[in-house]
Amino acid sequence: MITFRKPLEGIERPQMEADVVIIGGGPAGMACALRLAQLIDEHNAHHPDAQLSKDNIYVLEKAREVGQHCLSGALLDPRSMRELLPGFESEAPLDAEVTKESVYFFSKDKARKLPIVPPPLRDHGNYVISLNKFVKWMGQKVEEAGITVFTGFAGSALLFEDDSRDPELARVIGVRTDDKGVDKHGQPKANFEPGYDLRAKVTVLAEGTRGNCARQLIERLGLEDPEHAQTYGLGVKELWEVPAGRVAKGEVIYTLGWPLTTKEYGGAWIYGVSDTQISLGHVTGLDYEDPRVDPHHALQSFKEHPLMRRLLEGGKMLRYGAKSLPYGGWLTIPRIYGNGWMLLGDSASFLNSQRLKGIHLAIKTGMLAAETAFDALVSGDSSADTLSEYKASLDASWVRDELYPVRNFHQAFEHGRVEGILKAGIQFVLRGSNLGPDSKNEAGHLRLRPLDELGSWPGDRAPILYNAKGDGKLTFDRLTDVYHSGTRHEDDQPTHLVVADLNICNTRCIEEYGSPCQYFCPAAVYEMVESSESPSGKELHINFANCVHCKTCDIMDPYQIIYWVPPEGGGGPNYDGM
């Protein structure tokens, strides 16, 4: 199993001792840090002779600045923030309170508005936000509370006490940060700095979807049930400036249907950020059958719908981004605690796919993990027995109350939209239950079918096919969109997209699946180029500098031989204002 690039040999690495290390500075990680600081302050106020320190609590964030890699639609359910920081609305960067919702079903040329908005999609009282701005603000609160945030430092590998792979016995003792100043051949450059070994009593994994360290942990300890595998979607987003009056500030529009076929899961959103700015995007479930499905092209096709053309005419695309998100829900949550570690937020599938919301759940899981970490610090015991309080508190919280009744929702759509809607209706009547037992599901990449099994598709059910071009006004090619993501990587570094066996890509995959990486990647990272040396006549080139860190390749590669690992800290997209 490949989990990270081979470390340089014979390097003496700096050691740092920590009480708590939080890997990931998104909403889950920042909420965890802030809640932990609050608890320590309360403890110290009441126990002058048994003071706890915040000096050895660290947040590691791989981006150059806090919030830079954070991307979402985004709508914020304020429930958890009101618990974390009562009255936060008076100072947080909230763009608009939702005052209007509508839902449309799209065919290729028509839009039919649903007569009522389904209850899960009623967003009155929620807020349209830029997750980038919101997390940046949370980071300021964390630093004001006395917690150290290290930006530009990625968690490259977990540190274990021994070689045990038993989840009951294995102990995580910290994390190694990324080496800096390594050239593309894996050799130290003049500015080389070895990564730190941060040895921690408690390690909190809050890396977001398909986190590098979380994947290491889940695979090493077998924390995921293969009959309830984590499943994902890919959201592709653009931020637009449009003439005033097109979409009201605080207005929310959802769509389903075209450009997806009835066999694919997904939909789109339009959020009114201001009177002249809108957030729009399309999500494609990463459990489709046709390897030619192209999520980036789905967004471009979506904008060509007559309704979208009217909304966007005369406007200008400002920013672009893409991010995977967990869709499986409560049944697909892996084990979330063990000796010295806890798993939270998107890394552990805490997202409500029926409501299309997860930020509030990430924040709440961060808070509950902080309360458990605090108890571990007070008791001096970070064993699995102590950290199991995290799971117990989640089960007793409103997180379970929200997720358990929709535990079968995404799985209902396994065989397509029509059957999915019928099953979802039955679940609504039965409060989340199926007519039989709870649904099982497999990892999304296992549902991909070889090209020779697909045959032809009739009429409007033709699969979404790759299209590299756009008109430059309404639709855009991948490279133009990547430019608008602000993505930057140091060219002279090892690729952070590790392919275990390129021969499979150049022979089997191109013949069996048509090289789906060139379709599912929204950033033109994977390119099949002519080659006289390859038996197929083509070989895979990896343009890693384009990568927007969405993790789709790590998720959807049919052979599971692509591993996304952190690039040199600081590299990646810049989702300023997104």
mmCIF file of N, CA, C and O in Angstrom, residues 518-548:
data_model
loop_
_atom_site.group_PDB
_atom_site.id
_atom_site.type_symbol
_atom_site.label_atom_id
_atom_site.label_comp_id
_atom_site.label_asym_id
_atom_site.label_seq_id
_atom_site.Cartn_x
_atom_site.Cartn_y
_atom_site.Cartn_z
ATOM 1 N N GLN A 518 -8.975 11.184 -17.290
ATOM 2 C CA GLN A 518 -9.014 12.397 -18.117
ATOM 3 C C GLN A 518 -10.410 13.020 -18.137
ATOM 4 O O GLN A 518 -10.574 14.162 -18.549
ATOM 5 N N TYR A 519 -11.413 12.271 -17.694
ATOM 6 C CA TYR A 519 -12.779 12.776 -17.627
ATOM 7 C C TYR A 519 -13.154 13.228 -16.213
ATOM 8 O O TYR A 519 -13.729 14.296 -16.034
ATOM 9 N N PHE A 520 -12.857 12.414 -15.191
ATOM 10 C CA PHE A 520 -13.338 12.777 -13.856
ATOM 11 C C PHE A 520 -12.510 13.866 -13.189
ATOM 12 O O PHE A 520 -12.980 14.520 -12.276
ATOM 13 N N CYS A 521 -11.283 14.087 -13.651
ATOM 14 C CA CYS A 521 -10.473 15.167 -13.055
ATOM 15 C C CYS A 521 -10.958 16.513 -13.580
ATOM 16 O O CYS A 521 -10.989 16.740 -14.791
ATOM 17 N N PRO A 522 -11.329 17.452 -12.711
ATOM 18 C CA PRO A 522 -11.851 18.748 -13.163
ATOM 19 C C PRO A 522 -10.761 19.784 -13.416
ATOM 20 O O PRO A 522 -11.059 20.960 -13.586
ATOM 21 N N ALA A 523 -9.484 19.349 -13.447
ATOM 22 C CA ALA A 523 -8.398 20.323 -13.523
ATOM 23 C C ALA A 523 -7.352 19.982 -14.582
ATOM 24 O O ALA A 523 -6.249 20.524 -14.549
ATOM 25 N N ALA A 524 -7.660 19.087 -15.530
ATOM 26 C CA ALA A 524 -6.730 18.740 -16.611
ATOM 27 C C ALA A 524 -5.386 18.251 -16.092
ATOM 28 O O ALA A 524 -4.344 18.529 -16.677
ATOM 29 N N VAL A 525 -5.405 17.508 -14.996
ATOM 30 C CA VAL A 525 -4.171 16.943 -14.450
ATOM 31 C C VAL A 525 -3.733 15.732 -15.270
ATOM 32 O O VAL A 525 -2.551 15.555 -15.564
ATOM 33 N N TYR A 526 -4.689 14.897 -15.647
ATOM 34 C CA TYR A 526 -4.372 13.626 -16.305
ATOM 35 C C TYR A 526 -4.611 13.755 -17.815
ATOM 36 O O TYR A 526 -5.702 14.126 -18.248
ATOM 37 N N GLU A 527 -3.578 13.427 -18.583
ATOM 38 C CA GLU A 527 -3.650 13.612 -20.033
ATOM 39 C C GLU A 527 -3.039 12.394 -20.719
ATOM 40 O O GLU A 527 -1.915 11.986 -20.412
ATOM 41 N N MET A 528 -3.789 11.795 -21.631
ATOM 42 C CA MET A 528 -3.277 10.691 -22.439
ATOM 43 C C MET A 528 -2.657 11.275 -23.703
ATOM 44 O O MET A 528 -3.347 11.940 -24.487
ATOM 45 N N VAL A 529 -1.359 11.058 -23.888
ATOM 46 C CA VAL A 529 -0.643 11.644 -25.032
ATOM 47 C C VAL A 529 -0.096 10.525 -25.912
ATOM 48 O O VAL A 529 0.119 9.394 -25.469
ATOM 49 N N GLU A 530 0.117 10.856 -27.174
ATOM 50 C CA GLU A 530 0.642 9.880 -28.129
ATOM 51 C C GLU A 530 2.031 9.420 -27.694
ATOM 52 O O GLU A 530 2.852 10.222 -27.249
ATOM 53 N N SER A 531 2.269 8.102 -27.839
ATOM 54 C CA SER A 531 3.568 7.551 -27.458
ATOM 55 C C SER A 531 3.850 6.311 -28.290
ATOM 56 O O SER A 531 3.038 5.378 -28.333
ATOM 57 N N SER A 532 5.021 6.296 -28.928
ATOM 58 C CA SER A 532 5.420 5.117 -29.707
ATOM 59 C C SER A 532 5.930 4.002 -28.810
ATOM 60 O O SER A 532 6.071 2.859 -29.254
ATOM 61 N N GLU A 533 6.198 4.322 -27.551
ATOM 62 C CA GLU A 533 6.755 3.334 -26.635
ATOM 63 C C GLU A 533 5.679 2.557 -25.883
ATOM 64 O O GLU A 533 5.974 1.547 -25.251
ATOM 65 N N SER A 534 4.432 3.028 -25.914
ATOM 66 C CA SER A 534 3.362 2.353 -25.193
ATOM 67 C C SER A 534 2.638 1.380 -26.119
ATOM 68 O O SER A 534 2.361 1.712 -27.280
ATOM 69 N N PRO A 535 2.308 0.174 -25.642
ATOM 70 C CA PRO A 535 1.577 -0.793 -26.478
ATOM 71 C C PRO A 535 0.259 -0.246 -27.012
ATOM 72 O O PRO A 535 -0.185 -0.613 -28.094
ATOM 73 N N SER A 536 -0.372 0.647 -26.253
ATOM 74 C CA SER A 536 -1.661 1.202 -26.674
ATOM 75 C C SER A 536 -1.504 2.396 -27.607
ATOM 76 O O SER A 536 -2.485 2.894 -28.169
ATOM 77 N N GLY A 537 -0.269 2.882 -27.742
ATOM 78 C CA GLY A 537 -0.028 4.066 -28.553
ATOM 79 C C GLY A 537 -0.188 5.357 -27.780
ATOM 80 O O GLY A 537 0.026 6.442 -28.327
ATOM 81 N N LYS A 538 -0.573 5.261 -26.499
ATOM 82 C CA LYS A 538 -0.711 6.439 -25.658
ATOM 83 C C LYS A 538 -0.143 6.156 -24.269
ATOM 84 O O LYS A 538 -0.081 4.998 -23.841
ATOM 85 N N GLU A 539 0.267 7.213 -23.599
ATOM 86 C CA GLU A 539 0.737 7.057 -22.236
ATOM 87 C C GLU A 539 0.230 8.225 -21.389
ATOM 88 O O GLU A 539 -0.091 9.300 -21.907
ATOM 89 N N LEU A 540 0.149 7.978 -20.089
ATOM 90 C CA LEU A 540 -0.402 8.968 -19.167
ATOM 91 C C LEU A 540 0.651 9.985 -18.762
ATOM 92 O O LEU A 540 1.745 9.622 -18.328
ATOM 93 N N HIS A 541 0.320 11.264 -18.916
ATOM 94 C CA HIS A 541 1.122 12.355 -18.384
ATOM 95 C C HIS A 541 0.340 13.001 -17.241
ATOM 96 O O HIS A 541 -0.873 13.196 -17.349
ATOM 97 N N ILE A 542 1.046 13.337 -16.174
ATOM 98 C CA ILE A 542 0.411 13.915 -14.991
ATOM 99 C C ILE A 542 0.869 15.361 -14.832
ATOM 100 O O ILE A 542 2.037 15.627 -14.536
ATOM 101 N N ASN A 543 -0.046 16.285 -15.060
ATOM 102 C CA ASN A 543 0.234 17.720 -14.910
ATOM 103 C C ASN A 543 -0.127 18.136 -13.484
ATOM 104 O O ASN A 543 -1.119 18.830 -13.257
ATOM 105 N N PHE A 544 0.701 17.721 -12.520
ATOM 106 C CA PHE A 544 0.317 17.875 -11.117
ATOM 107 C C PHE A 544 0.180 19.323 -10.700
ATOM 108 O O PHE A 544 -0.530 19.634 -9.731
ATOM 109 N N ALA A 545 0.837 20.245 -11.408
ATOM 110 C CA ALA A 545 0.754 21.658 -11.020
ATOM 111 C C ALA A 545 -0.660 22.210 -11.164
ATOM 112 O O ALA A 545 -0.993 23.229 -10.565
ATOM 113 N N ASN A 546 -1.524 21.534 -11.962
ATOM 114 C CA ASN A 546 -2.912 21.981 -12.138
ATOM 115 C C ASN A 546 -3.821 21.570 -10.984
ATOM 116 O O ASN A 546 -4.957 22.053 -10.893
ATOM 117 N N CYS A 547 -3.385 20.665 -10.130
ATOM 118 C CA CYS A 547 -4.266 20.002 -9.169
ATOM 119 C C CYS A 547 -4.921 20.989 -8.209
ATOM 120 O O CYS A 547 -4.247 21.798 -7.564
ATOM 121 N N VAL A 548 -6.255 20.890 -8.087
ATOM 122 C CA VAL A 548 -7.009 21.749 -7.172
ATOM 123 C C VAL A 548 -7.366 21.029 -5.874
ATOM 124 O O VAL A 548 -8.181 21.497 -5.089
#
